[in-house]
Short mmCIF file of C-alpha atoms in Angstrom, two decimals:
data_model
loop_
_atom_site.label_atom_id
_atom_site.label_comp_id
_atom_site.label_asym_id
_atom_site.label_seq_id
_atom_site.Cartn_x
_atom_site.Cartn_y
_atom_site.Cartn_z
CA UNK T 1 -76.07 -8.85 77.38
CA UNK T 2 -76.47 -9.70 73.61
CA UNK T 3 -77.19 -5.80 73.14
CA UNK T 4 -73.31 -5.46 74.85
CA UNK T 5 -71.71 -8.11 72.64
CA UNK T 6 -73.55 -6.91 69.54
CA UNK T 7 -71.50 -3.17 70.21
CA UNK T 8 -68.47 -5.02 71.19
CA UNK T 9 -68.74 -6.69 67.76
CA UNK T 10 -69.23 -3.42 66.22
CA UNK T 11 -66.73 -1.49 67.33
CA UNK T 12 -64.03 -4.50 66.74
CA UNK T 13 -65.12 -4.40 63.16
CA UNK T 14 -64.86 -0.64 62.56
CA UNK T 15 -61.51 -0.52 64.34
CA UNK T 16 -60.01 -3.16 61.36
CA UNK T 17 -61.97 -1.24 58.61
CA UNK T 18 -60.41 2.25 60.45
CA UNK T 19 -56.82 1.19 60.34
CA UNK T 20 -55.76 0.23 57.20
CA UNK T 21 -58.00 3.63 55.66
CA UNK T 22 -55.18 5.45 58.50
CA UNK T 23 -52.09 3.55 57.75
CA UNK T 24 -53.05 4.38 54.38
CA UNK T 25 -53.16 7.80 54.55
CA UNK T 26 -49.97 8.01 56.38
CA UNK T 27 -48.42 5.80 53.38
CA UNK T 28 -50.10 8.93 51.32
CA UNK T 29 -48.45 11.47 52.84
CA UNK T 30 -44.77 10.07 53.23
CA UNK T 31 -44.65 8.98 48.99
CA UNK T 32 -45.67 12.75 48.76
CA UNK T 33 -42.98 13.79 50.88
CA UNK T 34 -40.23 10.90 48.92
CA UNK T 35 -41.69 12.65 45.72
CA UNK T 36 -41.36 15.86 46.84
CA UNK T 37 -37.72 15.30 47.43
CA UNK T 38 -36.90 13.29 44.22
CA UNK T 39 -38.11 16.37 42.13
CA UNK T 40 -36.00 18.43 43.75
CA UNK T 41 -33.02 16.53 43.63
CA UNK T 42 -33.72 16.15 39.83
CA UNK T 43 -34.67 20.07 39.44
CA UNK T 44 -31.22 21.20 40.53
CA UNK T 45 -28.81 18.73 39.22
CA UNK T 46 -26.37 21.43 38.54
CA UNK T 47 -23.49 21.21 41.30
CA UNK T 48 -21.33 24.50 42.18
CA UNK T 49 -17.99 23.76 43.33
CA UNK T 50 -15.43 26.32 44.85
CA UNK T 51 -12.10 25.77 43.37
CA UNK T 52 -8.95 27.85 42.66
CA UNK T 53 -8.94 28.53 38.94
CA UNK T 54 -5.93 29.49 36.65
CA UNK T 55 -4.88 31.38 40.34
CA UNK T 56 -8.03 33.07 41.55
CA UNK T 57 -9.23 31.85 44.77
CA UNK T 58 -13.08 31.17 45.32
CA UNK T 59 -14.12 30.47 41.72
CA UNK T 60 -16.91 28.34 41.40
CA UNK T 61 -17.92 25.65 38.90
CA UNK T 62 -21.32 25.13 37.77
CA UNK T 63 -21.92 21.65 36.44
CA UNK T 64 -25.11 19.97 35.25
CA UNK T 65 -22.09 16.87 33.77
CA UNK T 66 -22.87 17.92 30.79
CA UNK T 67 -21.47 21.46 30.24
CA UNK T 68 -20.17 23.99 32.86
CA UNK T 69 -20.01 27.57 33.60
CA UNK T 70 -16.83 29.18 35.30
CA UNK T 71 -17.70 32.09 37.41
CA UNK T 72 -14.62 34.62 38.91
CA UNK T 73 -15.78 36.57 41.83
CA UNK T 74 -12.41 37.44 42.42
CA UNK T 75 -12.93 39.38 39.10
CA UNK T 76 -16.43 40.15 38.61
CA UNK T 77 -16.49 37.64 34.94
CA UNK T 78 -17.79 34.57 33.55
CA UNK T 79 -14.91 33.41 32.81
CA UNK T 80 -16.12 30.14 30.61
CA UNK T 81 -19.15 27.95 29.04
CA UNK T 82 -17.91 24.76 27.48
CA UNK T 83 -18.30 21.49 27.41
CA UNK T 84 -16.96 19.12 30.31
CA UNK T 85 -13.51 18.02 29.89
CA UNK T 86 -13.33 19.94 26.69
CA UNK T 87 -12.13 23.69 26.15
CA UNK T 88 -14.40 26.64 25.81
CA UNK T 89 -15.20 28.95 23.53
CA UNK T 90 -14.92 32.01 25.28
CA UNK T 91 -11.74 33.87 25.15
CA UNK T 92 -9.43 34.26 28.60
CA UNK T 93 -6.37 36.27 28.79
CA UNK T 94 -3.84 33.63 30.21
CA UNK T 95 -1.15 36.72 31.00
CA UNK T 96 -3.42 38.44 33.55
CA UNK T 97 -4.11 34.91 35.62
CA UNK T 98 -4.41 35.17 39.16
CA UNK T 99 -4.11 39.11 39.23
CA UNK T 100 -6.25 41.38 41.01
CA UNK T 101 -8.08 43.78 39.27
CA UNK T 102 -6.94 47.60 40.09
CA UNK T 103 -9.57 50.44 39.74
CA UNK T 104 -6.72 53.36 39.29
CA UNK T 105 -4.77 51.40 37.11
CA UNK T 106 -4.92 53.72 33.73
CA UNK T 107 -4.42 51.29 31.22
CA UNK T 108 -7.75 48.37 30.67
CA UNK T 109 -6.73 45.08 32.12
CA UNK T 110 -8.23 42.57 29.61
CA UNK T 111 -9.09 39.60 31.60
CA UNK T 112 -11.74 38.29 28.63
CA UNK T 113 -14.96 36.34 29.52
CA UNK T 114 -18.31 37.58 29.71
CA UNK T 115 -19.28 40.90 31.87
CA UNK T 116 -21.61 43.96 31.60
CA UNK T 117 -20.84 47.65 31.21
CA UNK T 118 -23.27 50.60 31.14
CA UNK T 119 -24.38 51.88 27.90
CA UNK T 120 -24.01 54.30 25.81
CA UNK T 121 -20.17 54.27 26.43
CA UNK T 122 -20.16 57.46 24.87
CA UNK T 123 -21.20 59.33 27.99
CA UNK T 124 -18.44 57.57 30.42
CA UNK T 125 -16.46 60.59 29.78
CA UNK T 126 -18.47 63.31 31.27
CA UNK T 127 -20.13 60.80 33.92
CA UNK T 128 -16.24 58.98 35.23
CA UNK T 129 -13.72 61.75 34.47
CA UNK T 130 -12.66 58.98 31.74
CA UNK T 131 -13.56 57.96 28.44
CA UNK T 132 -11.27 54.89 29.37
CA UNK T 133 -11.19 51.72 30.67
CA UNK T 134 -14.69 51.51 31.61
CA UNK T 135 -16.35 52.50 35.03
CA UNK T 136 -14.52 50.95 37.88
CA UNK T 137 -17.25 49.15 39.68
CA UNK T 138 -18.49 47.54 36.68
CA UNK T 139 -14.97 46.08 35.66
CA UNK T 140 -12.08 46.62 37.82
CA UNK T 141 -13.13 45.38 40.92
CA UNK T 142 -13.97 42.70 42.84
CA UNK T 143 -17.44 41.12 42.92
CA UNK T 144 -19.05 39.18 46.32
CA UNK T 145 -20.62 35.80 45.21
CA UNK T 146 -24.06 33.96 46.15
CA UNK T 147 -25.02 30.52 45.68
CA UNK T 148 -28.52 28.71 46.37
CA UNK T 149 -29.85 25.92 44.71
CA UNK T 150 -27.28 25.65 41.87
CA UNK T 151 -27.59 29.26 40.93
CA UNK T 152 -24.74 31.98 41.64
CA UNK T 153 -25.21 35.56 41.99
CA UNK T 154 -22.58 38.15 41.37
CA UNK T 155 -22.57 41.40 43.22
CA UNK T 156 -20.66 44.14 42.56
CA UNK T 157 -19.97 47.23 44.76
CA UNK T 158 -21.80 50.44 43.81
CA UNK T 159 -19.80 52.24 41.04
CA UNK T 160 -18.27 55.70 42.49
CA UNK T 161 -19.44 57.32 39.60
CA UNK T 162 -23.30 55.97 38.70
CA UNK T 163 -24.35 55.22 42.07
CA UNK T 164 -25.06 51.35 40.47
CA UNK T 165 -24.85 48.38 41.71
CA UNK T 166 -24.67 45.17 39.43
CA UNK T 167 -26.45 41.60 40.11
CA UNK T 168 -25.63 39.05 37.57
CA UNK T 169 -27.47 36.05 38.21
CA UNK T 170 -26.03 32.67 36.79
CA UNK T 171 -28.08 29.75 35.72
CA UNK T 172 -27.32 26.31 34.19
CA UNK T 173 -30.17 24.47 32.93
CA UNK T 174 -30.38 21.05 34.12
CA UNK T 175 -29.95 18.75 31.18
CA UNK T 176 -29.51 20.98 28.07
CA UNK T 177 -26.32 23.15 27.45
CA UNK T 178 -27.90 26.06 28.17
CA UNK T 179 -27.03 29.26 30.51
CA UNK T 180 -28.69 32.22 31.57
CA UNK T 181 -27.63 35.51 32.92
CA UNK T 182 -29.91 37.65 34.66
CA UNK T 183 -28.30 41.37 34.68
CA UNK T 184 -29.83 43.76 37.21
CA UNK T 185 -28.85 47.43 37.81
CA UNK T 186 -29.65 48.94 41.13
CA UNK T 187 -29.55 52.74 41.29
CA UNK T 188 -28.74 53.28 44.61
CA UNK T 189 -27.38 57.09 45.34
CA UNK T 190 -26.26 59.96 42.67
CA UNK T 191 -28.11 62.25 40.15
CA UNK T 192 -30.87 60.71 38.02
CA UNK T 193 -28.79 59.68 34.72
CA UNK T 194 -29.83 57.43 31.45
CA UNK T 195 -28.52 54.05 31.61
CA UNK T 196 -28.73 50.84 29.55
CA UNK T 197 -27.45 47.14 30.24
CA UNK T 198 -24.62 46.44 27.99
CA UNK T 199 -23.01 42.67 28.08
CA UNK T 200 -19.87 42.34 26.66
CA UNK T 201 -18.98 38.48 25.43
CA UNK T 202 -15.35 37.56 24.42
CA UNK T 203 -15.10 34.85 22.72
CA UNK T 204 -11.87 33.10 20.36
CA UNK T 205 -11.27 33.69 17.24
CA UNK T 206 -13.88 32.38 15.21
CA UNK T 207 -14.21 31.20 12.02
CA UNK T 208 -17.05 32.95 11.66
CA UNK T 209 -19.50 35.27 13.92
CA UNK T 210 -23.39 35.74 12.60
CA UNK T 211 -25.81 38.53 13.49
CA UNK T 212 -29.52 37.32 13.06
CA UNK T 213 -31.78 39.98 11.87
CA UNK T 214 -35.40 40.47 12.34
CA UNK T 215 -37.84 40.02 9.36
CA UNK T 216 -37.18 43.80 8.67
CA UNK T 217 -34.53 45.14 10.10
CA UNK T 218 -34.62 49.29 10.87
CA UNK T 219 -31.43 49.15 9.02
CA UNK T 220 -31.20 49.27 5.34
CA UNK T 221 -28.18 47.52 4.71
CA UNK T 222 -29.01 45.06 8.00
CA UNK T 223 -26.35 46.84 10.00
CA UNK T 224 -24.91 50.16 10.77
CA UNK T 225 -21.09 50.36 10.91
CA UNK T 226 -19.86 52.16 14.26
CA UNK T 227 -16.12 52.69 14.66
CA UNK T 228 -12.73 51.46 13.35
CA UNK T 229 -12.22 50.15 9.98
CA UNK T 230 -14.89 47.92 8.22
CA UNK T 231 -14.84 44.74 8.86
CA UNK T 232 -13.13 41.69 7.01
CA UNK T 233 -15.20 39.11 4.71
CA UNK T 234 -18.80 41.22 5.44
CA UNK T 235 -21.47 39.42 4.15
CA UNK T 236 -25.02 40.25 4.61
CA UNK T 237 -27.35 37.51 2.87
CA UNK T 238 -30.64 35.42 3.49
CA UNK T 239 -31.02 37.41 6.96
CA UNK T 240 -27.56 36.72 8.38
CA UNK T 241 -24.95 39.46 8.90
CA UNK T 242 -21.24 37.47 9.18
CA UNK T 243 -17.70 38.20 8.98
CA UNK T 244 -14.63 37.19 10.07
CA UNK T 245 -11.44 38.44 12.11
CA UNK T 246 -8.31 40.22 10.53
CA UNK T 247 -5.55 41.98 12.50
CA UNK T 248 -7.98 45.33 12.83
CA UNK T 249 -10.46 46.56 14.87
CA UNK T 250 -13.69 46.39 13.65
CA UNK T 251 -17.27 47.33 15.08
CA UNK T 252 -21.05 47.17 13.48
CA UNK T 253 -23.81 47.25 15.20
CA UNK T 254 -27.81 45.56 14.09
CA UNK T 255 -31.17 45.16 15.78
CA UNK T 256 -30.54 41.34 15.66
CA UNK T 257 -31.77 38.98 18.50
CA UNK T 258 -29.38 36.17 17.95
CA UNK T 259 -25.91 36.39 17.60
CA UNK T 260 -23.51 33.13 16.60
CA UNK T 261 -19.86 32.65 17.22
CA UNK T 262 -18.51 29.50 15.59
CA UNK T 263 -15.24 27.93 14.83
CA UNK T 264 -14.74 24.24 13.64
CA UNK T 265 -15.86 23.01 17.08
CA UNK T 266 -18.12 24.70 18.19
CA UNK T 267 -21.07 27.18 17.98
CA UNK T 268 -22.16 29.88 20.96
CA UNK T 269 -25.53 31.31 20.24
CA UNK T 270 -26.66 34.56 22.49
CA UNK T 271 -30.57 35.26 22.55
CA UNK T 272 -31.51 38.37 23.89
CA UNK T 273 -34.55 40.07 22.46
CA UNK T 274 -35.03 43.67 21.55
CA UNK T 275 -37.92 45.59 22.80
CA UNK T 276 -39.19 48.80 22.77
CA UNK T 277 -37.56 52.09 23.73
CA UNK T 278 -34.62 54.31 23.12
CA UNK T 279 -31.08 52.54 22.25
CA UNK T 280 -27.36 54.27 22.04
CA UNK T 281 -25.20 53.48 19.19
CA UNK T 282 -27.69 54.27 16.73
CA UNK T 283 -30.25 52.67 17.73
CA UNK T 284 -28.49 49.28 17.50
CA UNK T 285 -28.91 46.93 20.04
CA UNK T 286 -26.33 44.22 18.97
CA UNK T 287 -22.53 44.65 17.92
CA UNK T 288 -19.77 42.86 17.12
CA UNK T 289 -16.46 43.82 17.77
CA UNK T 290 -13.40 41.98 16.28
CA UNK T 291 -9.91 42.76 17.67
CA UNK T 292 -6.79 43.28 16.50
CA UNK T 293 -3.72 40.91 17.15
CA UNK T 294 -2.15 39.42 19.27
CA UNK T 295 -5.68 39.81 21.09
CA UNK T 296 -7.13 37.34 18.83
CA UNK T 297 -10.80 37.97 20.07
CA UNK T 298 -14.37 39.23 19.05
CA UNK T 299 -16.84 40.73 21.36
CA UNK T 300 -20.55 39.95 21.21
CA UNK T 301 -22.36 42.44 22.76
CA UNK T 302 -26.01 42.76 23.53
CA UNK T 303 -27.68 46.17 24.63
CA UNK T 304 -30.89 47.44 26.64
CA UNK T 305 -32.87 50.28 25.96
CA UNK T 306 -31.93 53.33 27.93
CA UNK T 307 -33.52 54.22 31.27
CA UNK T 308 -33.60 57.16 33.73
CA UNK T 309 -32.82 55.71 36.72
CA UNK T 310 -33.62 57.34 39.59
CA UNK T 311 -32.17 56.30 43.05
CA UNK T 312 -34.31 52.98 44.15
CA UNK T 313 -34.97 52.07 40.90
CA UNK T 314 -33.99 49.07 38.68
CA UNK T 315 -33.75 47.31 35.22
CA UNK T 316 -33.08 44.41 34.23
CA UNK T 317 -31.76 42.17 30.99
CA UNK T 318 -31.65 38.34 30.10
CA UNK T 319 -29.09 36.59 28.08
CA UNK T 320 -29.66 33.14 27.07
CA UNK T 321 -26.46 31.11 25.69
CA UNK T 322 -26.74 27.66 24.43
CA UNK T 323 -23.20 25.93 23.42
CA UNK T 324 -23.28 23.18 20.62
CA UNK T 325 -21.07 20.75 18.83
CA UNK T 326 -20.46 22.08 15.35
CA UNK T 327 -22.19 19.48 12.35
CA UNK T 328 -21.77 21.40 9.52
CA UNK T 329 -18.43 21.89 8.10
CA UNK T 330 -19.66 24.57 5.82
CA UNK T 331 -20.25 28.24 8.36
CA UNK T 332 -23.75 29.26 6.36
CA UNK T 333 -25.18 25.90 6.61
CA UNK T 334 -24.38 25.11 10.51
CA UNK T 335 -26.27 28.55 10.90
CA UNK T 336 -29.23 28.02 9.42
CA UNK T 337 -29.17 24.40 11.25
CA UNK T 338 -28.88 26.17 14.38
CA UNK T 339 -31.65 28.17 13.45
CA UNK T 340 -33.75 25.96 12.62
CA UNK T 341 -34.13 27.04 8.40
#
């Protein structure tokens, strides 16, 4: 009998040491789970919201309340990067709003914002029939849209002509006025053919536009000056190549990483890094373009190195732009204060 009450004892005892050492574990496991959660929710604070913008249908809005990114589908553009409840920097063409693009339309219909084209342009002739506008897929015609977890993805059809089809992933960082597009290129029928990843960038008339240039640049003047007439106000000093717009055309191309757009407001800087291999243009990797009026615009354009692309192959280029509130009222100083100098 006292053996029995002695194991009675026992197990009573265990069972209250055993519990709490459960309950506790279970406590464990559901503040994982709550934490889980919370760093999600606070990984993709960027909301996407489907409006109808300036006519198009189906835009979306990416928003992390701090700046936002306006994506076209209905268009195949980024249409704007600014600041919330402020305007943007990039350059729309209010005439064509809420028009459809039209792939045997003749004449280029300028929308403006920020979209990629196949380099060298040179060769669009012999590959499209037409020097100009540029290849259908990749600018006159719609694109079908993706969103996940605060991220959109562009899609474009595959172009007639290259057998390519473009993904343009769209991100908004968090907290920081930062946005990055992934550009993909997807050979998926046609004839082998050499093909880089051009991104064209329109942006307002600035007050001034900077190309960044490496330590030592292949260049000897730090740029190489590609069509139209020079441009106005070209400056090339302590590393920076800058000018300004004029009512002409103007194009130069560098091997700069950086490129800044700026006007009393703002600043746009686009990082996208050279590496190795075998660019058009000259071997430039970075232009500028400046138009003429009333298209009060430049273009900053960024380049990839050519590839042979096969069908089932793909490449791929990243584009990092982070928008800031001008400090600086003089252009050469705000640079080098973006740039950390």
């Amino acid at each position: 009998m006292r053996w029995a009450l002695l194991l009675l004892l026992a197990s009573l005892t265990w069972t209250q040491q055993a519990a709490p050492l459960h309950n506790s574990k279970a406590k464990t496991r559901d503040n994982a789970r709550h934490q889980v959660s919370e760093y999600q929710v606070s990984e993709y604070q960027v909301s996407v919201t489907n409006v109808t913008y300036h006519g198009w249908p189906n835009s979306l809005i990416l928003s992390n309340g701090k700046v936002e990114v306006v994506v076209v589908p209905a268009i195949g553009r980024v249409m704007q990067f600014r600041f919330v409840r402020e305007d943007g920097p990039f350059w729309e063409n209010r005439a064509m709003d809420g028009k459809a693009p039209n792939p045997a339309a003749k004449e280029w219909s300028n929308f403006g914002g920020d979209k990629s084209w196949p380099s060298p342009q040179a060769d669009w002739q012999k590959i499209t029939g037409r020097g100009w506008p540029p290849p259908v897929a990749f600018d006159a015609m719609p694109d079908h849209s993706n969103t996940h977890g605060g991220v959109v993805e562009l899609v474009s059809a595959v172009d007639p002509s290259f057998g390519i089809r473009t993904r343009r992933r769209v991100e908004l960082d968090y907290q920081k006025p930062i946005m990055t597009i992934t550009t993909t290129y997807e050979k998926v029928s046609g004839r082998p053919m050499k093909v880089g990843i051009g991104v064209v960038t329109q942006l307002r008339d600035p007050q001034r536009a900077f190309m960044v240039l490496p330590p030592k640049s292949r260049f000897p003047q730090g740029y190489v000056r590609l069509q139209f007439d020079p441009p106005h106000d070209l400056k090339v000093e302590d590393g920076l190549v800058s000018l300004t717009r004029d009512n002409t055309q103007s194009q130069i191309g560098s091997d700069a990483n950086t490129l800044l757009w700026m006007d009393e407001k703002y600043v746009v800087r686009i990082d996208s890094s050279r590496v190795r291999g075998e660019y058009a243009d000259e071997g430039t990797n970075a232009t500028i373009y400046t138009g003429a009026n009333p298209d009060a615009y430049v273009e900053l354009e960024t380049f990839g190195p050519l590839s042979l692309m096969k069908t089932g192959n793909k490449i791929q280029r990243r584009n990092v732009y982070t928008l800031l509130q001008r400090q600086e009222k003089d252009p050469f100083a705000e640079a080098k204060r973006v740039l950390g100098q």
